[in-house]
Tab-separated table of N, CA and C in Angstrom:
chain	number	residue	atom	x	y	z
Q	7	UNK	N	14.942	-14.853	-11.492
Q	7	UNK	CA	15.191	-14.882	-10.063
Q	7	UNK	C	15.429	-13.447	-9.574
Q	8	UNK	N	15.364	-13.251	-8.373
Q	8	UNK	CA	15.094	-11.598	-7.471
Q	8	UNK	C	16.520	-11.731	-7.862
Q	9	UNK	N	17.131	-10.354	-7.314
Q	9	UNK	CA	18.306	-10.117	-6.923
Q	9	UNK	C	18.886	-9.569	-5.953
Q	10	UNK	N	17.466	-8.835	-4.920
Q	10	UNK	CA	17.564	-8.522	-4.405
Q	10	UNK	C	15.893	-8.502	-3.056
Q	11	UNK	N	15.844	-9.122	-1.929
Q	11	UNK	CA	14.642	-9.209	-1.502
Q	11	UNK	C	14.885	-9.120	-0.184
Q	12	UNK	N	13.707	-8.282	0.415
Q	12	UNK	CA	13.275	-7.938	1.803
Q	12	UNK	C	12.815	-8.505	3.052
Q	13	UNK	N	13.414	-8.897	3.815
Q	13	UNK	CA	13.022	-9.773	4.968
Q	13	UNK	C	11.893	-8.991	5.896
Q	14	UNK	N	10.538	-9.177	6.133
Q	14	UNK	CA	10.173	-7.960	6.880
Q	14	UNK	C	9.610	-9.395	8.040
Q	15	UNK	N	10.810	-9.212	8.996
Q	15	UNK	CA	10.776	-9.874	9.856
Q	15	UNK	C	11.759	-10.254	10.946
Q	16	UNK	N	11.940	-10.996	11.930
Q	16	UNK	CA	13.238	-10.860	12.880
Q	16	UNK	C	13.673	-11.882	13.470
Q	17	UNK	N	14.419	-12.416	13.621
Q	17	UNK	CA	14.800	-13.534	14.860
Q	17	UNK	C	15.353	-14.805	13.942
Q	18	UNK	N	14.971	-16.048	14.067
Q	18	UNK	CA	15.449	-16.934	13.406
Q	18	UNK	C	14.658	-17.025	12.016
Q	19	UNK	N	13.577	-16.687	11.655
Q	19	UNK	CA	13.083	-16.934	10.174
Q	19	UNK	C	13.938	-16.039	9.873
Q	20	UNK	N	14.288	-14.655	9.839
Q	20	UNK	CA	14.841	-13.584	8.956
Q	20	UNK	C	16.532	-14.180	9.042
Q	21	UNK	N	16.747	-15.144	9.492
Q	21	UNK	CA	18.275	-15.690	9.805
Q	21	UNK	C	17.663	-16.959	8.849
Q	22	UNK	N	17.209	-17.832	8.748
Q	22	UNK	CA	16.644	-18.725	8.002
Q	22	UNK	C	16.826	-18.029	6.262
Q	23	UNK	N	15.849	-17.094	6.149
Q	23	UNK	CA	15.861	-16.659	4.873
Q	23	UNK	C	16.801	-16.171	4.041
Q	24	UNK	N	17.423	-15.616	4.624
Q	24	UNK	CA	19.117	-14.758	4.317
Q	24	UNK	C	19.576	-15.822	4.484
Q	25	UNK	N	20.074	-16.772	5.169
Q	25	UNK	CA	20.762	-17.934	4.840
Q	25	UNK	C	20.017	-18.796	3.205
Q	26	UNK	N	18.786	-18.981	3.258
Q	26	UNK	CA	18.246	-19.862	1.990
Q	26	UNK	C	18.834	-18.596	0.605
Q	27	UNK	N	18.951	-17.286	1.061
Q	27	UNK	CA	18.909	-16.069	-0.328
Q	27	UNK	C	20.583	-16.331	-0.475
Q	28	UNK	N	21.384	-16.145	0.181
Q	28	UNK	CA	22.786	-16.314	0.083
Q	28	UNK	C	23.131	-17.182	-0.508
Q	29	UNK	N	22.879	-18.960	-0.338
Q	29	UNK	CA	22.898	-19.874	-1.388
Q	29	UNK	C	22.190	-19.793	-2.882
Q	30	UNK	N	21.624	-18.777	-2.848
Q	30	UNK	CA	21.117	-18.901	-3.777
Q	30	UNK	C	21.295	-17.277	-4.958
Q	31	UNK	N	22.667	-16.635	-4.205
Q	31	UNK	CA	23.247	-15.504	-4.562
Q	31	UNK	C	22.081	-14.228	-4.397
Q	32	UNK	N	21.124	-14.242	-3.872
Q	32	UNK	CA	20.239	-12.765	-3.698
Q	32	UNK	C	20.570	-12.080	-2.637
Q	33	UNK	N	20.863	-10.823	-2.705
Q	33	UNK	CA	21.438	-10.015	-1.843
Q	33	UNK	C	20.010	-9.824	-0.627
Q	34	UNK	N	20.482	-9.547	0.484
Q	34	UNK	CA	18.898	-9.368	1.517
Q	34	UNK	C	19.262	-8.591	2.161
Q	35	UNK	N	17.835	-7.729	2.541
Q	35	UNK	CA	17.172	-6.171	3.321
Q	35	UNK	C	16.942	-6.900	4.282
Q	36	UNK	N	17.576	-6.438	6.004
Q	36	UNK	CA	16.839	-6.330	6.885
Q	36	UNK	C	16.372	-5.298	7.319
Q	37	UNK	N	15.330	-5.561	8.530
Q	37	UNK	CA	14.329	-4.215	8.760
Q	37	UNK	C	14.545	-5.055	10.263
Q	38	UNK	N	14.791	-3.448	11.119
Q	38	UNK	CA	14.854	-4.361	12.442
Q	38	UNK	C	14.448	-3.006	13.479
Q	39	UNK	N	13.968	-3.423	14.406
Q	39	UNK	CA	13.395	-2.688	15.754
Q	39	UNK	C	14.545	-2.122	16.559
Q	40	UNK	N	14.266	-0.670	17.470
Q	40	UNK	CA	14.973	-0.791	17.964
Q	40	UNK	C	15.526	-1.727	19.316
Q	41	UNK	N	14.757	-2.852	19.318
Q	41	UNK	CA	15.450	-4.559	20.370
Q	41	UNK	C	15.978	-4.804	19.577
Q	42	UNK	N	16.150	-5.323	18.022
Q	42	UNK	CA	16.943	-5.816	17.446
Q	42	UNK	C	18.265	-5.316	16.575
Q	43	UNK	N	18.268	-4.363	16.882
Q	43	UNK	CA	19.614	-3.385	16.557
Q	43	UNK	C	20.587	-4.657	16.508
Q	44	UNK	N	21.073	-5.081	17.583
Q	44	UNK	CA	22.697	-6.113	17.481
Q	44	UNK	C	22.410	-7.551	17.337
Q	45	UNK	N	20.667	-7.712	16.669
Q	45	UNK	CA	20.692	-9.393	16.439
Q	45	UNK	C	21.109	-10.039	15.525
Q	46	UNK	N	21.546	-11.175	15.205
Q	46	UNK	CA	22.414	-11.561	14.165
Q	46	UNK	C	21.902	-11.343	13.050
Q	47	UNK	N	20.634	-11.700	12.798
Q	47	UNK	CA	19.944	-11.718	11.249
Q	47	UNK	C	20.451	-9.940	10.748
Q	48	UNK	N	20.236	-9.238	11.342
Q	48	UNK	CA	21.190	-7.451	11.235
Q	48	UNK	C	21.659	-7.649	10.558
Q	49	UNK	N	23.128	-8.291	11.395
Q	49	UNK	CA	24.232	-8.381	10.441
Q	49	UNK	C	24.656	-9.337	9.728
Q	50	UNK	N	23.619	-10.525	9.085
Q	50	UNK	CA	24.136	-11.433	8.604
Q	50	UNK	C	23.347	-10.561	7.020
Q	51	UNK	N	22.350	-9.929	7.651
Q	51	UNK	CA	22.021	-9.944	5.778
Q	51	UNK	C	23.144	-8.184	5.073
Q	52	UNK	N	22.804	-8.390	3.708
Q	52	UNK	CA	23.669	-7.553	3.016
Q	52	UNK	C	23.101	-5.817	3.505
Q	53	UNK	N	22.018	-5.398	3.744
Q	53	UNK	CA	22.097	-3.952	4.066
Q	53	UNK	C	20.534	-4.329	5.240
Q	54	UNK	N	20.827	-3.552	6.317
Q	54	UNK	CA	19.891	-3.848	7.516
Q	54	UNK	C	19.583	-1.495	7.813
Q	55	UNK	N	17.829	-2.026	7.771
Q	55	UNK	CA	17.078	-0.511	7.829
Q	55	UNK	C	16.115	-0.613	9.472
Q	56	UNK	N	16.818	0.597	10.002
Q	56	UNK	CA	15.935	0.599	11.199
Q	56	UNK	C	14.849	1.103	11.273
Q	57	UNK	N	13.489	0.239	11.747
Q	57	UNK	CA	12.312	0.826	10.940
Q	57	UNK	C	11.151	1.055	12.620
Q	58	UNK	N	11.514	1.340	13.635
Q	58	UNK	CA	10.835	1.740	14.643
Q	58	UNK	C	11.239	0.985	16.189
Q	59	UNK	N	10.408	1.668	16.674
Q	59	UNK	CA	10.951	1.618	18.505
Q	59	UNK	C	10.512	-0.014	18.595
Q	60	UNK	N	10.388	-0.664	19.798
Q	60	UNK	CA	10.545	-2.382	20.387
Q	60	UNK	C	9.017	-2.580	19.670
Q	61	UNK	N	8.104	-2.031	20.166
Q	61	UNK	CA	6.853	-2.458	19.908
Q	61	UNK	C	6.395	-2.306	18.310
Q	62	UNK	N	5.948	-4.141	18.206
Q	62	UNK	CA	5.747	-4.176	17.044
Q	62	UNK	C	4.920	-3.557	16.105
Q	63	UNK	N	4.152	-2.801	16.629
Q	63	UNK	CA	2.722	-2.083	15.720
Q	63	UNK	C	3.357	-0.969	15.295
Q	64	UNK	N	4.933	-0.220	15.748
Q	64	UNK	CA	5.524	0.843	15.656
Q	64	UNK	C	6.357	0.743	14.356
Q	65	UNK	N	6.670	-1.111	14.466
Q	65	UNK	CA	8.040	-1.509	13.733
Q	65	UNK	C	7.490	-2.685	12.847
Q	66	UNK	N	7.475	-3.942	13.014
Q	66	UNK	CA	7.332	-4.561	12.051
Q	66	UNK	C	6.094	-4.955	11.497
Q	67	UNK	N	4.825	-4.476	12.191
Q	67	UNK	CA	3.611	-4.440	11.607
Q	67	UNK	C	3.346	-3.250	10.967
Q	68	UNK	N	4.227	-2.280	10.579
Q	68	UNK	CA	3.731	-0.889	10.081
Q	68	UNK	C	4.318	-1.029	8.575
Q	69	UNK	N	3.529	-1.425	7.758
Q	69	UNK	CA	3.269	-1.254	6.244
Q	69	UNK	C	4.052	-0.382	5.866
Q	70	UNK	N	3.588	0.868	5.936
Q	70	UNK	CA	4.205	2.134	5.228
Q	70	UNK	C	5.661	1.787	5.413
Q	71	UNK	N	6.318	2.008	6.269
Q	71	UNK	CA	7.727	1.991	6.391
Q	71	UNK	C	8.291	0.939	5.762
Q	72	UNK	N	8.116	0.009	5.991
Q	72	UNK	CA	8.755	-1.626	5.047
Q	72	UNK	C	8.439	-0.934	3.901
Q	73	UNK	N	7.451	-0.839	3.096
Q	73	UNK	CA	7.101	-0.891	2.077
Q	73	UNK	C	8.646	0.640	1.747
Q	74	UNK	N	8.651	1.305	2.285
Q	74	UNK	CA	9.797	2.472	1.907
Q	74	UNK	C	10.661	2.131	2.020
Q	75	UNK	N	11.209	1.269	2.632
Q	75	UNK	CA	12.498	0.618	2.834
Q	75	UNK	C	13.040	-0.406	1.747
Q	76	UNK	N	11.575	-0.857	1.159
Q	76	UNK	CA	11.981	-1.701	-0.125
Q	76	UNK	C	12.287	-1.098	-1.261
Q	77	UNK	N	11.337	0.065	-1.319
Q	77	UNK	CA	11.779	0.744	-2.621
Q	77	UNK	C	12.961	1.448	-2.342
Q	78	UNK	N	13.276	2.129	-1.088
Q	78	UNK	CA	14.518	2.954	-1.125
Q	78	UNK	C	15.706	1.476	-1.464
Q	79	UNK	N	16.049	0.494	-0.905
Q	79	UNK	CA	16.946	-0.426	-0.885
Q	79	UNK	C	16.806	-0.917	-2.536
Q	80	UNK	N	15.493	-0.734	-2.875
Q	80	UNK	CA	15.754	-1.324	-4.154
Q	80	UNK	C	15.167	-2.914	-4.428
Q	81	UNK	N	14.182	-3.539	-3.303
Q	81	UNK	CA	14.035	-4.531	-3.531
Q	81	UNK	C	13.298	-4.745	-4.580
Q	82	UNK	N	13.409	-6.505	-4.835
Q	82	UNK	CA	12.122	-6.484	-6.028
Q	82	UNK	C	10.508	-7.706	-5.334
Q	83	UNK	N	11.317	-7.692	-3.801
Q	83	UNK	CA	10.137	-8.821	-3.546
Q	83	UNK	C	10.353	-8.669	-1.925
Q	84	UNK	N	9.127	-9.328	-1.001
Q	84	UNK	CA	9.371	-9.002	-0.128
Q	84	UNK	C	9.232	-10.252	0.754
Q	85	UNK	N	10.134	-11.147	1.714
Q	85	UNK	CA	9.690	-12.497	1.896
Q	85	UNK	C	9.164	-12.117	3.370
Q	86	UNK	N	7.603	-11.871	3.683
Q	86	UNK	CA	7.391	-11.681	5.298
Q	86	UNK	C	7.628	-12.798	6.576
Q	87	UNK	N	8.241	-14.020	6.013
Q	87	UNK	CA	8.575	-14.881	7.163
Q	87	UNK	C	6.880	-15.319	7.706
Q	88	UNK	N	6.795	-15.648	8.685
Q	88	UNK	CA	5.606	-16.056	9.421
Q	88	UNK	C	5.027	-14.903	10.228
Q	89	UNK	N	3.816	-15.564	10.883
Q	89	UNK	CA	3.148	-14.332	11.623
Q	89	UNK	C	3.228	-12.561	11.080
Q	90	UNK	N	3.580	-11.865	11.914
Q	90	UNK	CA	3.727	-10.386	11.778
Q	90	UNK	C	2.208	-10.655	10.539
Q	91	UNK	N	3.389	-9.769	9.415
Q	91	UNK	CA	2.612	-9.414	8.180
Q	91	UNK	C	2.169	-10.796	7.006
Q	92	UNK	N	2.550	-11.694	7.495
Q	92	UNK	CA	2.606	-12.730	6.382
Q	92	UNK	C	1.299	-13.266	6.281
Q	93	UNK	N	-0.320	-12.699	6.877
Q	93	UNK	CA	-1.141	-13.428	7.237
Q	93	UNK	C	-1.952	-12.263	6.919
Q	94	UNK	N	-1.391	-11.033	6.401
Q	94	UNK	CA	-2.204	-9.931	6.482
Q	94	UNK	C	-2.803	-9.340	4.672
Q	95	UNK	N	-3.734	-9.199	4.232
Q	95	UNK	CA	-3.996	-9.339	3.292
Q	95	UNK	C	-3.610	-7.866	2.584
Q	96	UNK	N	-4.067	-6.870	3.756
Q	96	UNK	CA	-3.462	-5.775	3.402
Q	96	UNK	C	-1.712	-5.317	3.115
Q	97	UNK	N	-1.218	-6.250	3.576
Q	97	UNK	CA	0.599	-5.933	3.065
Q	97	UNK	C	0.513	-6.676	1.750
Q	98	UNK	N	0.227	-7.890	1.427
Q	98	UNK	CA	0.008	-8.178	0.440
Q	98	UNK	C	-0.243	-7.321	-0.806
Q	99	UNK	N	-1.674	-6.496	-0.618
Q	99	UNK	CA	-2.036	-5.907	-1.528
Q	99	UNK	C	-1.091	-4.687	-1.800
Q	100	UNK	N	-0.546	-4.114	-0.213
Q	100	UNK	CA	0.531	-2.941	-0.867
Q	100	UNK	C	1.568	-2.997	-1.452
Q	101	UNK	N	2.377	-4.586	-0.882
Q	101	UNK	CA	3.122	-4.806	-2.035
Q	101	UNK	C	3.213	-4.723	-3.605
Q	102	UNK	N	1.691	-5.344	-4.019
Q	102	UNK	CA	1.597	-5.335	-5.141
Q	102	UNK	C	1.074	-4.177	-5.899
Q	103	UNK	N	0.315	-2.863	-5.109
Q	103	UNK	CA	0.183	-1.450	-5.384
Q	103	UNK	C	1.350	-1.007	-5.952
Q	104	UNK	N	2.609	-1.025	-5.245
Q	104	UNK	CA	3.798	-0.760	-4.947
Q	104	UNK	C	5.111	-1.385	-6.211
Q	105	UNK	N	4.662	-2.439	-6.929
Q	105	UNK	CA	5.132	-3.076	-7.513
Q	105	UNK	C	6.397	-3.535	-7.208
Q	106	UNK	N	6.082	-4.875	-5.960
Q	106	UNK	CA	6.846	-5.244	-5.287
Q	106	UNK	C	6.277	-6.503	-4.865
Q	107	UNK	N	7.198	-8.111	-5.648
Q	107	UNK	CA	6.540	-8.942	-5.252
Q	107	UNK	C	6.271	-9.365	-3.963
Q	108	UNK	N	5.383	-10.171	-3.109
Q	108	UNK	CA	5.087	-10.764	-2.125
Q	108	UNK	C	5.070	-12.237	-2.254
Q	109	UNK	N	6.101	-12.527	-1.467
Q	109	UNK	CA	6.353	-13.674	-1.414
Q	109	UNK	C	5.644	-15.173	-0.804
Q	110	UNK	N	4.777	-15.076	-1.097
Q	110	UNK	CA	3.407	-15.463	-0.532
Q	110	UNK	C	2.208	-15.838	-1.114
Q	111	UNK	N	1.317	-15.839	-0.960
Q	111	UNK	CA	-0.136	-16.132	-1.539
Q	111	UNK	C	-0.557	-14.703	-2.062
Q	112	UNK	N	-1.638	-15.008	-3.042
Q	112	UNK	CA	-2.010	-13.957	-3.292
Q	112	UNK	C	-3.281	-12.866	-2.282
Q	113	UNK	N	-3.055	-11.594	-1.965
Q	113	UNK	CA	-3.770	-10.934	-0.887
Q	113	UNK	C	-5.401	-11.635	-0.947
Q	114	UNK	N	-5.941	-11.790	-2.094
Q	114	UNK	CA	-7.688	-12.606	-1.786
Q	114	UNK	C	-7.405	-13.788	-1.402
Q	115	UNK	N	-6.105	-14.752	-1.512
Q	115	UNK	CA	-6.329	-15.915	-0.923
Q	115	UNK	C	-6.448	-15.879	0.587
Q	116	UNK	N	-5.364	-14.914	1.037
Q	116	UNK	CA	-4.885	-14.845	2.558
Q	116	UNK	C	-6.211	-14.150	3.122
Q	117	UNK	N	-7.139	-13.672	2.325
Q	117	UNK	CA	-8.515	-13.064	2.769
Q	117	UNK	C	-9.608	-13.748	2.643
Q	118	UNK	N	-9.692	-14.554	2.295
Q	118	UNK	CA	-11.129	-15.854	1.776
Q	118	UNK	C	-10.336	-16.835	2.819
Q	119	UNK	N	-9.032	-17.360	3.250
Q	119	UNK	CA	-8.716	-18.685	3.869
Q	119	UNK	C	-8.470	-17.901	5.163
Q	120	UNK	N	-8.484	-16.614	5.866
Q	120	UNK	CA	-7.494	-15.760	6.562
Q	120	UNK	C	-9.197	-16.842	7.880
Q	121	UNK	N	-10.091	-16.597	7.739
Q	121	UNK	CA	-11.269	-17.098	8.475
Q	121	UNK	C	-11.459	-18.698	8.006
Q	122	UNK	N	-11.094	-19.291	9.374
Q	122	UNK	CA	-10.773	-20.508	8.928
Q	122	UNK	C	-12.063	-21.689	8.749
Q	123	UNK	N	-13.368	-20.814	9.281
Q	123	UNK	CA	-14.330	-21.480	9.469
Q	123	UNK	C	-15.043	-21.005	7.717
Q	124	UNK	N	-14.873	-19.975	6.878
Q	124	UNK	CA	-15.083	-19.845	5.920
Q	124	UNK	C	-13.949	-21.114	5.005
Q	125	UNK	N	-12.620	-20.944	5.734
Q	125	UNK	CA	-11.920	-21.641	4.546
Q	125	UNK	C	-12.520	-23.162	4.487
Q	126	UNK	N	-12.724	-23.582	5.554
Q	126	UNK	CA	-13.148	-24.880	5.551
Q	126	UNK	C	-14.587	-24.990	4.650
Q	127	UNK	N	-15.044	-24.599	5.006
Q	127	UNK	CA	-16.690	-24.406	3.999
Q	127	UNK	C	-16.500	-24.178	2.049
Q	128	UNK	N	-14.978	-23.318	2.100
Q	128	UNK	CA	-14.775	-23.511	0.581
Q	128	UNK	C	-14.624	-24.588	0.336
Q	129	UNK	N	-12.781	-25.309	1.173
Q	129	UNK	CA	-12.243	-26.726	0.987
Q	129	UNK	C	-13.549	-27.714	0.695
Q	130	UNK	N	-14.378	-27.743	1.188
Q	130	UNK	CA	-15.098	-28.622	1.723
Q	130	UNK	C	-16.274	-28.403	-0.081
Q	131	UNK	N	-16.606	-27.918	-0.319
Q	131	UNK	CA	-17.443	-27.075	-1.684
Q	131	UNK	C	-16.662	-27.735	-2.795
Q	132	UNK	N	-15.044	-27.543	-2.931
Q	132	UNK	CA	-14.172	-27.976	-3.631
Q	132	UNK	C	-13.826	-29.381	-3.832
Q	133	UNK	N	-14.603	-30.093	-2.826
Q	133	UNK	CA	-13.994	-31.281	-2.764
Q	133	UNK	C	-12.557	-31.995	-1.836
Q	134	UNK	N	-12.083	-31.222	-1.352
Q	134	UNK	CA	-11.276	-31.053	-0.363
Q	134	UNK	C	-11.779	-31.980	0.957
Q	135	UNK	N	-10.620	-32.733	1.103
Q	135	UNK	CA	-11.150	-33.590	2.723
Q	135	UNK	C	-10.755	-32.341	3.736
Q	136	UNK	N	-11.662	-32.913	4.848
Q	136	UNK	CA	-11.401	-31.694	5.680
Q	136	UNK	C	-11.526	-32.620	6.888
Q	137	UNK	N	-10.736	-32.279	8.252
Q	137	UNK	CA	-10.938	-32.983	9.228
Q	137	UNK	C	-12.300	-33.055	9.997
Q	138	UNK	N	-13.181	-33.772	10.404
Q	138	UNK	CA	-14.817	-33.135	10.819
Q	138	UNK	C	-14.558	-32.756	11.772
Q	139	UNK	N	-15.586	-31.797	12.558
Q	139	UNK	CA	-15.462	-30.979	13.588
Q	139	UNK	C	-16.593	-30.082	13.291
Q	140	UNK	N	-16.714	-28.513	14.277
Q	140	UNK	CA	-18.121	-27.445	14.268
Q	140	UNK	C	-17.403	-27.105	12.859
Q	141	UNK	N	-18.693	-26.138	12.297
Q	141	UNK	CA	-18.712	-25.904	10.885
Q	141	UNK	C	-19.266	-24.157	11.460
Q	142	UNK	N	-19.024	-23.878	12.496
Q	142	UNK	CA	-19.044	-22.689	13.063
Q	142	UNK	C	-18.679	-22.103	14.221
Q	143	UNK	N	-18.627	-21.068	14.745
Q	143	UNK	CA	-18.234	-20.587	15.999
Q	143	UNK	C	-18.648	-21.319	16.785
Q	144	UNK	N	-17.428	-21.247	18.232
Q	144	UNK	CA	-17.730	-21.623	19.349
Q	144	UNK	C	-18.084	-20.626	20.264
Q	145	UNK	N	-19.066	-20.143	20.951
Q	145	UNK	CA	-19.781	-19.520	21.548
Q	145	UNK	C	-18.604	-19.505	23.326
Q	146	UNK	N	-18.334	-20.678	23.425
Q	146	UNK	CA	-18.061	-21.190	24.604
Q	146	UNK	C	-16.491	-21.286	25.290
């Protein structure tokens, strides 16, 4: 088990997760914007890193910095919560450059399923029920 893992995220999932890591004794990294300076998830987890101005492409979509914040804090994994980075194949992979788990799928899954009109065409290859519907773009 971690002992220590990175929330790279804000609001109620990063309050969600630090609550699930606390029961379960792992100490947790927040990373927060400067809007979220005084939000609770801050100060509920064990050490909170300020990692850029309100806008997210500055702050919680910017790779490089999380990824420094984990190694400086010491994490050993990184849980991205939803949206932001959790969908991005490239944090994935830097995590694991970085040797730093990702708490998540592996970066080719989130890149083969990330296009949902490809994922369906695998599911579907695999044997997988799939709901019917276009089997391609909608133009319209």
């Amino acid at each position: 088990m971690f002992k220590k893992i990175l929330i790279a995220n804000r609001g109620e999932i990063a309050v969600r997760v630090i609550r699930a890591c606390q029961e379960l004794g792992i100490k947790t990294v927040a990373v927060y914007s400067e809007a979220d300076e005084h939000a609770l998830f801050t100060s509920l987890a064990d050490e909170s890193y300020y990692i850029g101005p309100p806008q997210a492409s500055k702050s919680y979509l910017n790779i490089n910095r999380i990824i420094k914040v984990a190694k400086k804090s010491g994490s050993e994994a990184i849980h991205p919560g939803y949206g932001f980075l959790s969908e991005n194949p490239n944090f994935a992979k830097a995590c694991e450059d970085n040797g730093i788990v990702f708490i998540g799928p592996p970066a080719k899954a989130i890149e083969v399923m990330g296009n949902k009109i490809n994922a369906k065409k695998i599911m579907k290859e695999a044997g997988v029920p799939v709901l019917p519907g276009t089997d391609g773009p909608i133009d319209d």
